[in-house]
mmCIF file with all atom_site columns, C-alpha atoms and ligand atoms in Angstrom:
data_model
loop_
_atom_site.group_PDB
_atom_site.id
_atom_site.type_symbol
_atom_site.label_atom_id
_atom_site.label_alt_id
_atom_site.label_comp_id
_atom_site.label_asym_id
_atom_site.label_entity_id
_atom_site.label_seq_id
_atom_site.pdbx_PDB_ins_code
_atom_site.Cartn_x
_atom_site.Cartn_y
_atom_site.Cartn_z
_atom_site.occupancy
_atom_site.B_iso_or_equiv
_atom_site.pdbx_formal_charge
_atom_site.auth_seq_id
_atom_site.auth_comp_id
_atom_site.auth_asym_id
_atom_site.auth_atom_id
_atom_site.pdbx_PDB_model_num
ATOM   1   C  CA  . MET A 1 1   ? -2.764 93.766  -23.977 1.00 90.00 ? 1   MET A CA  1
ATOM   2   C  CA  . TYR A 1 2   ? 0.864  94.588  -24.123 1.00 89.00 ? 2   TYR A CA  1
ATOM   3   C  CA  . CYS A 1 3   ? 4.062  92.747  -25.078 1.00 88.00 ? 3   CYS A CA  1
ATOM   4   C  CA  . PRO A 1 4   ? 6.778  93.186  -22.154 1.00 81.00 ? 4   PRO A CA  1
ATOM   5   C  CA  . LYS A 1 5   ? 9.299  92.788  -24.660 1.00 83.00 ? 5   LYS A CA  1
ATOM   6   C  CA  . CYS A 1 6   ? 8.940  95.091  -27.548 1.00 87.00 ? 6   CYS A CA  1
ATOM   7   C  CA  . ARG A 1 7   ? 6.152  97.136  -25.699 1.00 83.00 ? 7   ARG A CA  1
ATOM   8   C  CA  . GLY A 1 8   ? 3.893  96.573  -28.584 1.00 88.00 ? 8   GLY A CA  1
ATOM   9   C  CA  . GLU A 1 9   ? 0.006  97.103  -27.944 1.00 89.00 ? 9   GLU A CA  1
ATOM   10  C  CA  . TYR A 1 10  ? -2.403 94.360  -28.836 1.00 92.00 ? 10  TYR A CA  1
ATOM   11  C  CA  . ARG A 1 11  ? -6.234 93.795  -28.803 1.00 93.00 ? 11  ARG A CA  1
ATOM   12  C  CA  . ASP A 1 12  ? -7.608 92.917  -25.328 1.00 91.00 ? 12  ASP A CA  1
ATOM   13  C  CA  . ASP A 1 13  ? -8.158 89.228  -26.409 1.00 94.00 ? 13  ASP A CA  1
ATOM   14  C  CA  . ALA A 1 14  ? -4.549 88.745  -27.702 1.00 93.00 ? 14  ALA A CA  1
ATOM   15  C  CA  . VAL A 1 15  ? -2.275 86.713  -25.502 1.00 93.00 ? 15  VAL A CA  1
ATOM   16  C  CA  . PHE A 1 16  ? 0.917  86.231  -27.144 1.00 94.00 ? 16  PHE A CA  1
ATOM   17  C  CA  . CYS A 1 17  ? 3.351  88.397  -29.118 1.00 93.00 ? 17  CYS A CA  1
ATOM   18  C  CA  . PRO A 1 18  ? 4.384  86.514  -32.353 1.00 94.00 ? 18  PRO A CA  1
ATOM   19  C  CA  . ASP A 1 19  ? 7.340  88.763  -32.965 1.00 93.00 ? 19  ASP A CA  1
ATOM   20  C  CA  . CYS A 1 20  ? 8.889  88.185  -29.530 1.00 91.00 ? 20  CYS A CA  1
ATOM   21  C  CA  . GLU A 1 21  ? 7.261  84.695  -28.922 1.00 92.00 ? 21  GLU A CA  1
ATOM   22  C  CA  . VAL A 1 22  ? 6.396  85.841  -25.235 1.00 90.00 ? 22  VAL A CA  1
ATOM   23  C  CA  . ASP A 1 23  ? 2.997  86.033  -23.564 1.00 91.00 ? 23  ASP A CA  1
ATOM   24  C  CA  . LEU A 1 24  ? 1.217  89.493  -23.338 1.00 91.00 ? 24  LEU A CA  1
ATOM   25  C  CA  . VAL A 1 25  ? 0.640  91.309  -19.929 1.00 87.00 ? 25  VAL A CA  1
ATOM   26  C  CA  . PRO A 1 26  ? -2.426 93.432  -19.237 1.00 86.00 ? 26  PRO A CA  1
ATOM   27  C  CA  . GLU A 1 27  ? -0.288 96.197  -18.201 1.00 79.00 ? 27  GLU A CA  1
ATOM   28  C  CA  . ILE A 1 28  ? 2.810  97.393  -19.763 1.00 73.00 ? 28  ILE A CA  1
ATOM   29  C  CA  . PRO A 1 29  ? 5.845  97.280  -17.264 1.00 62.00 ? 29  PRO A CA  1
ATOM   30  C  CA  . PRO A 1 30  ? 7.198  100.610 -16.306 1.00 63.00 ? 30  PRO A CA  1
ATOM   31  C  CA  . GLU A 1 31  ? 10.427 101.736 -17.915 1.00 64.00 ? 31  GLU A CA  1
ATOM   32  C  CA  . ILE A 1 32  ? 13.403 102.622 -16.009 1.00 64.00 ? 32  ILE A CA  1
ATOM   33  C  CA  . PRO A 1 33  ? 13.234 106.273 -15.326 1.00 64.00 ? 33  PRO A CA  1
ATOM   34  C  CA  . GLU A 1 34  ? 15.868 108.289 -17.403 1.00 66.00 ? 34  GLU A CA  1
ATOM   35  C  CA  . GLU A 1 35  ? 17.721 109.515 -14.550 1.00 68.00 ? 35  GLU A CA  1
ATOM   36  C  CA  . TYR A 1 36  ? 18.276 106.216 -13.521 1.00 68.00 ? 36  TYR A CA  1
ATOM   37  C  CA  . VAL A 1 37  ? 19.534 104.476 -16.465 1.00 69.00 ? 37  VAL A CA  1
ATOM   38  C  CA  . ASP A 1 38  ? 23.130 105.040 -16.095 1.00 76.00 ? 38  ASP A CA  1
ATOM   39  C  CA  . GLU A 1 39  ? 23.117 104.197 -12.247 1.00 79.00 ? 39  GLU A CA  1
ATOM   40  C  CA  . PRO A 1 40  ? 25.067 101.351 -10.909 1.00 85.00 ? 40  PRO A CA  1
ATOM   41  C  CA  . TRP A 1 41  ? 22.090 98.806  -10.344 1.00 83.00 ? 41  TRP A CA  1
ATOM   42  C  CA  . VAL A 1 42  ? 22.812 95.686  -8.099  1.00 87.00 ? 42  VAL A CA  1
ATOM   43  C  CA  . GLU A 1 43  ? 20.826 92.616  -7.486  1.00 88.00 ? 43  GLU A CA  1
ATOM   44  C  CA  . LEU A 1 44  ? 19.047 92.861  -3.975  1.00 92.00 ? 44  LEU A CA  1
ATOM   45  C  CA  . HIS A 1 45  ? 17.374 89.602  -3.659  1.00 90.00 ? 45  HIS A CA  1
ATOM   46  C  CA  . SER A 1 46  ? 15.770 86.667  -5.625  1.00 85.00 ? 46  SER A CA  1
ATOM   47  C  CA  . PHE A 1 47  ? 12.146 86.126  -4.762  1.00 82.00 ? 47  PHE A CA  1
ATOM   48  C  CA  . SER A 1 48  ? 10.240 82.880  -5.748  1.00 76.00 ? 48  SER A CA  1
ATOM   49  C  CA  . GLY A 1 49  ? 7.404  84.368  -7.586  1.00 71.00 ? 49  GLY A CA  1
ATOM   50  C  CA  . THR A 1 50  ? 6.565  87.793  -8.860  1.00 75.00 ? 50  THR A CA  1
ATOM   51  C  CA  . LEU A 1 51  ? 4.051  88.470  -5.845  1.00 79.00 ? 51  LEU A CA  1
ATOM   52  C  CA  . TYR A 1 52  ? 6.841  88.911  -3.411  1.00 82.00 ? 52  TYR A CA  1
ATOM   53  C  CA  . ALA A 1 53  ? 9.021  90.871  -5.614  1.00 85.00 ? 53  ALA A CA  1
ATOM   54  C  CA  . GLN A 1 54  ? 6.425  93.106  -6.382  1.00 84.00 ? 54  GLN A CA  1
ATOM   55  C  CA  . MET A 1 55  ? 5.883  93.470  -2.651  1.00 87.00 ? 55  MET A CA  1
ATOM   56  C  CA  . ALA A 1 56  ? 9.284  93.911  -2.205  1.00 91.00 ? 56  ALA A CA  1
ATOM   57  C  CA  . ILE A 1 57  ? 9.393  96.791  -4.853  1.00 90.00 ? 57  ILE A CA  1
ATOM   58  C  CA  . GLU A 1 58  ? 6.312  98.675  -3.404  1.00 90.00 ? 58  GLU A CA  1
ATOM   59  C  CA  . MET A 1 59  ? 7.656  98.569  -0.029  1.00 92.00 ? 59  MET A CA  1
ATOM   60  C  CA  . LEU A 1 60  ? 11.152 99.801  -1.289  1.00 93.00 ? 60  LEU A CA  1
ATOM   61  C  CA  . ASN A 1 61  ? 9.422  102.617 -3.313  1.00 90.00 ? 61  ASN A CA  1
ATOM   62  C  CA  . ARG A 1 62  ? 7.417  103.473 -0.029  1.00 92.00 ? 62  ARG A CA  1
ATOM   63  C  CA  . GLU A 1 63  ? 10.731 103.944 1.756   1.00 93.00 ? 63  GLU A CA  1
ATOM   64  C  CA  . GLY A 1 64  ? 12.042 106.134 -1.163  1.00 92.00 ? 64  GLY A CA  1
ATOM   65  C  CA  . VAL A 1 65  ? 14.184 103.404 -2.464  1.00 91.00 ? 65  VAL A CA  1
ATOM   66  C  CA  . PRO A 1 66  ? 13.889 102.998 -6.366  1.00 87.00 ? 66  PRO A CA  1
ATOM   67  C  CA  . ALA A 1 67  ? 13.619 99.263  -7.311  1.00 88.00 ? 67  ALA A CA  1
ATOM   68  C  CA  . PHE A 1 68  ? 13.081 97.090  -10.289 1.00 82.00 ? 68  PHE A CA  1
ATOM   69  C  CA  . SER A 1 69  ? 12.563 93.546  -10.907 1.00 78.00 ? 69  SER A CA  1
ATOM   70  C  CA  . LYS A 1 70  ? 14.739 91.706  -13.361 1.00 69.00 ? 70  LYS A CA  1
ATOM   71  C  CA  . SER A 1 71  ? 11.880 90.395  -15.487 1.00 56.00 ? 71  SER A CA  1
ATOM   72  C  CA  . LEU A 1 72  ? 10.873 94.043  -15.834 1.00 45.00 ? 72  LEU A CA  1
ATOM   73  C  CA  . PHE A 1 73  ? 14.517 94.848  -17.047 1.00 44.00 ? 73  PHE A CA  1
ATOM   74  C  CA  . ALA A 1 74  ? 14.375 91.995  -19.516 1.00 43.00 ? 74  ALA A CA  1
ATOM   75  C  CA  . GLY A 1 75  ? 11.517 93.360  -21.202 1.00 42.00 ? 75  GLY A CA  1
ATOM   76  C  CA  . SER A 1 76  ? 12.989 96.809  -21.486 1.00 41.00 ? 76  SER A CA  1
ATOM   77  C  CA  . SER A 1 77  ? 13.677 98.383  -24.552 1.00 38.00 ? 77  SER A CA  1
ATOM   78  C  CA  . LEU A 1 78  ? 16.987 99.952  -23.089 1.00 38.00 ? 78  LEU A CA  1
ATOM   79  C  CA  . GLY A 1 79  ? 18.771 96.638  -23.581 1.00 36.00 ? 79  GLY A CA  1
ATOM   80  C  CA  . VAL A 1 80  ? 20.855 97.429  -20.640 1.00 38.00 ? 80  VAL A CA  1
ATOM   81  C  CA  . PHE A 1 81  ? 19.877 94.085  -18.944 1.00 41.00 ? 81  PHE A CA  1
ATOM   82  C  CA  . GLY A 1 82  ? 19.162 92.289  -22.173 1.00 37.00 ? 82  GLY A CA  1
ATOM   83  C  CA  . GLY A 1 83  ? 18.143 88.665  -21.643 1.00 39.00 ? 83  GLY A CA  1
ATOM   84  C  CA  . ALA A 1 84  ? 15.800 86.977  -19.510 1.00 42.00 ? 84  ALA A CA  1
ATOM   85  C  CA  . ASP A 1 85  ? 17.725 85.550  -16.410 1.00 44.00 ? 85  ASP A CA  1
ATOM   86  C  CA  . LEU A 1 86  ? 14.821 83.908  -14.783 1.00 43.00 ? 86  LEU A CA  1
ATOM   87  C  CA  . VAL A 1 87  ? 15.087 80.578  -13.198 1.00 42.00 ? 87  VAL A CA  1
ATOM   88  C  CA  . GLY A 1 88  ? 11.527 79.018  -12.998 1.00 49.00 ? 88  GLY A CA  1
ATOM   89  C  CA  . ASP A 1 89  ? 9.495  81.509  -11.214 1.00 57.00 ? 89  ASP A CA  1
ATOM   90  C  CA  . SER A 1 90  ? 12.036 83.452  -9.389  1.00 70.00 ? 90  SER A CA  1
ATOM   91  C  CA  . THR A 1 91  ? 12.359 87.115  -9.956  1.00 79.00 ? 91  THR A CA  1
ATOM   92  C  CA  . ALA A 1 92  ? 15.294 89.223  -8.754  1.00 83.00 ? 92  ALA A CA  1
ATOM   93  C  CA  . VAL A 1 93  ? 14.785 92.635  -7.397  1.00 88.00 ? 93  VAL A CA  1
ATOM   94  C  CA  . TRP A 1 94  ? 17.401 95.194  -8.188  1.00 88.00 ? 94  TRP A CA  1
ATOM   95  C  CA  . VAL A 1 95  ? 18.170 98.465  -6.412  1.00 91.00 ? 95  VAL A CA  1
ATOM   96  C  CA  . LEU A 1 96  ? 20.696 101.274 -6.867  1.00 90.00 ? 96  LEU A CA  1
ATOM   97  C  CA  . GLU A 1 97  ? 23.911 100.271 -5.238  1.00 91.00 ? 97  GLU A CA  1
ATOM   98  C  CA  . PRO A 1 98  ? 24.046 103.213 -2.821  1.00 92.00 ? 98  PRO A CA  1
ATOM   99  C  CA  . ASP A 1 99  ? 20.833 102.180 -1.584  1.00 94.00 ? 99  ASP A CA  1
ATOM   100 C  CA  . LEU A 1 100 ? 21.749 98.464  -1.169  1.00 95.00 ? 100 LEU A CA  1
ATOM   101 C  CA  . GLU A 1 101 ? 22.425 98.401  2.551   1.00 96.00 ? 101 GLU A CA  1
ATOM   102 C  CA  . ARG A 1 102 ? 19.076 100.027 3.459   1.00 96.00 ? 102 ARG A CA  1
ATOM   103 C  CA  . ALA A 1 103 ? 17.084 97.982  0.872   1.00 96.00 ? 103 ALA A CA  1
ATOM   104 C  CA  . GLN A 1 104 ? 18.648 95.024  2.678   1.00 95.00 ? 104 GLN A CA  1
ATOM   105 C  CA  . VAL A 1 105 ? 17.377 96.033  5.901   1.00 94.00 ? 105 VAL A CA  1
ATOM   106 C  CA  . ILE A 1 106 ? 13.786 96.630  4.561   1.00 93.00 ? 106 ILE A CA  1
ATOM   107 C  CA  . ILE A 1 107 ? 13.821 93.547  2.794   1.00 91.00 ? 107 ILE A CA  1
ATOM   108 C  CA  . GLU A 1 108 ? 14.908 91.273  5.503   1.00 90.00 ? 108 GLU A CA  1
ATOM   109 C  CA  . ALA A 1 109 ? 12.268 92.764  7.726   1.00 88.00 ? 109 ALA A CA  1
ATOM   110 C  CA  . MET A 1 110 ? 9.691  91.757  5.034   1.00 84.00 ? 110 MET A CA  1
ATOM   111 C  CA  . ILE A 1 111 ? 10.979 88.413  4.467   1.00 81.00 ? 111 ILE A CA  1
ATOM   112 C  CA  . SER A 1 112 ? 10.853 87.489  8.176   1.00 83.00 ? 112 SER A CA  1
ATOM   113 C  CA  . GLU A 1 113 ? 7.458  88.895  8.594   1.00 77.00 ? 113 GLU A CA  1
ATOM   114 C  CA  . SER A 1 114 ? 6.182  86.731  5.624   1.00 71.00 ? 114 SER A CA  1
ATOM   115 C  CA  . ALA A 1 115 ? 8.036  83.729  7.048   1.00 68.00 ? 115 ALA A CA  1
ATOM   116 C  CA  . ASP A 1 116 ? 6.137  84.291  10.561  1.00 67.00 ? 116 ASP A CA  1
ATOM   117 C  CA  . GLU A 1 117 ? 2.841  84.424  8.658   1.00 62.00 ? 117 GLU A CA  1
ATOM   118 C  CA  . LEU A 1 118 ? 3.669  81.123  6.739   1.00 57.00 ? 118 LEU A CA  1
ATOM   119 C  CA  . ASP A 1 119 ? 5.058  79.088  9.738   1.00 55.00 ? 119 ASP A CA  1
ATOM   120 C  CA  . ASP A 1 120 ? 5.814  79.530  13.177  1.00 53.00 ? 120 ASP A CA  1
ATOM   121 C  CA  . ASP A 1 121 ? 9.043  77.659  13.383  1.00 52.00 ? 121 ASP A CA  1
ATOM   122 C  CA  . ASP A 1 122 ? 11.665 79.973  14.647  1.00 52.00 ? 122 ASP A CA  1
ATOM   123 C  CA  . ARG A 1 123 ? 14.779 79.076  12.642  1.00 50.00 ? 123 ARG A CA  1
ATOM   124 C  CA  . GLU A 1 124 ? 17.236 81.825  14.092  1.00 49.00 ? 124 GLU A CA  1
HETATM 125 ZN ZN1 . ZN  B 2 .   ? 6.707  91.715  -28.843 1.00 53.87 ? 1   ZN  B ZN1 1
#
């Protein structure tokens, strides 16, 4: 188990980092690749729940768009985006500014697809 904040490693049965007072996670979040640290990150979209945020990131990565979620940033040792900014279960997905428009198109397609699956009500 790992602490998402200080990135410390704990025993498998540990659940809590006493230093950071945060819950441990089974996998350590990826760090921002060094070549992207100084890049202009912008918030793309806020998802309710980490599942959708994770899906969005995977989809963006498949399209060659680097993306990270804000909760991962908050756990980063880099301190660039220090301070958790989570409202309830919402997780913000961030992309590089030059990729923003492309990322929006990808994300909107994903959101409308999942909305179709959840209910057939056509709101457009
Ligand atoms: Zn910790």
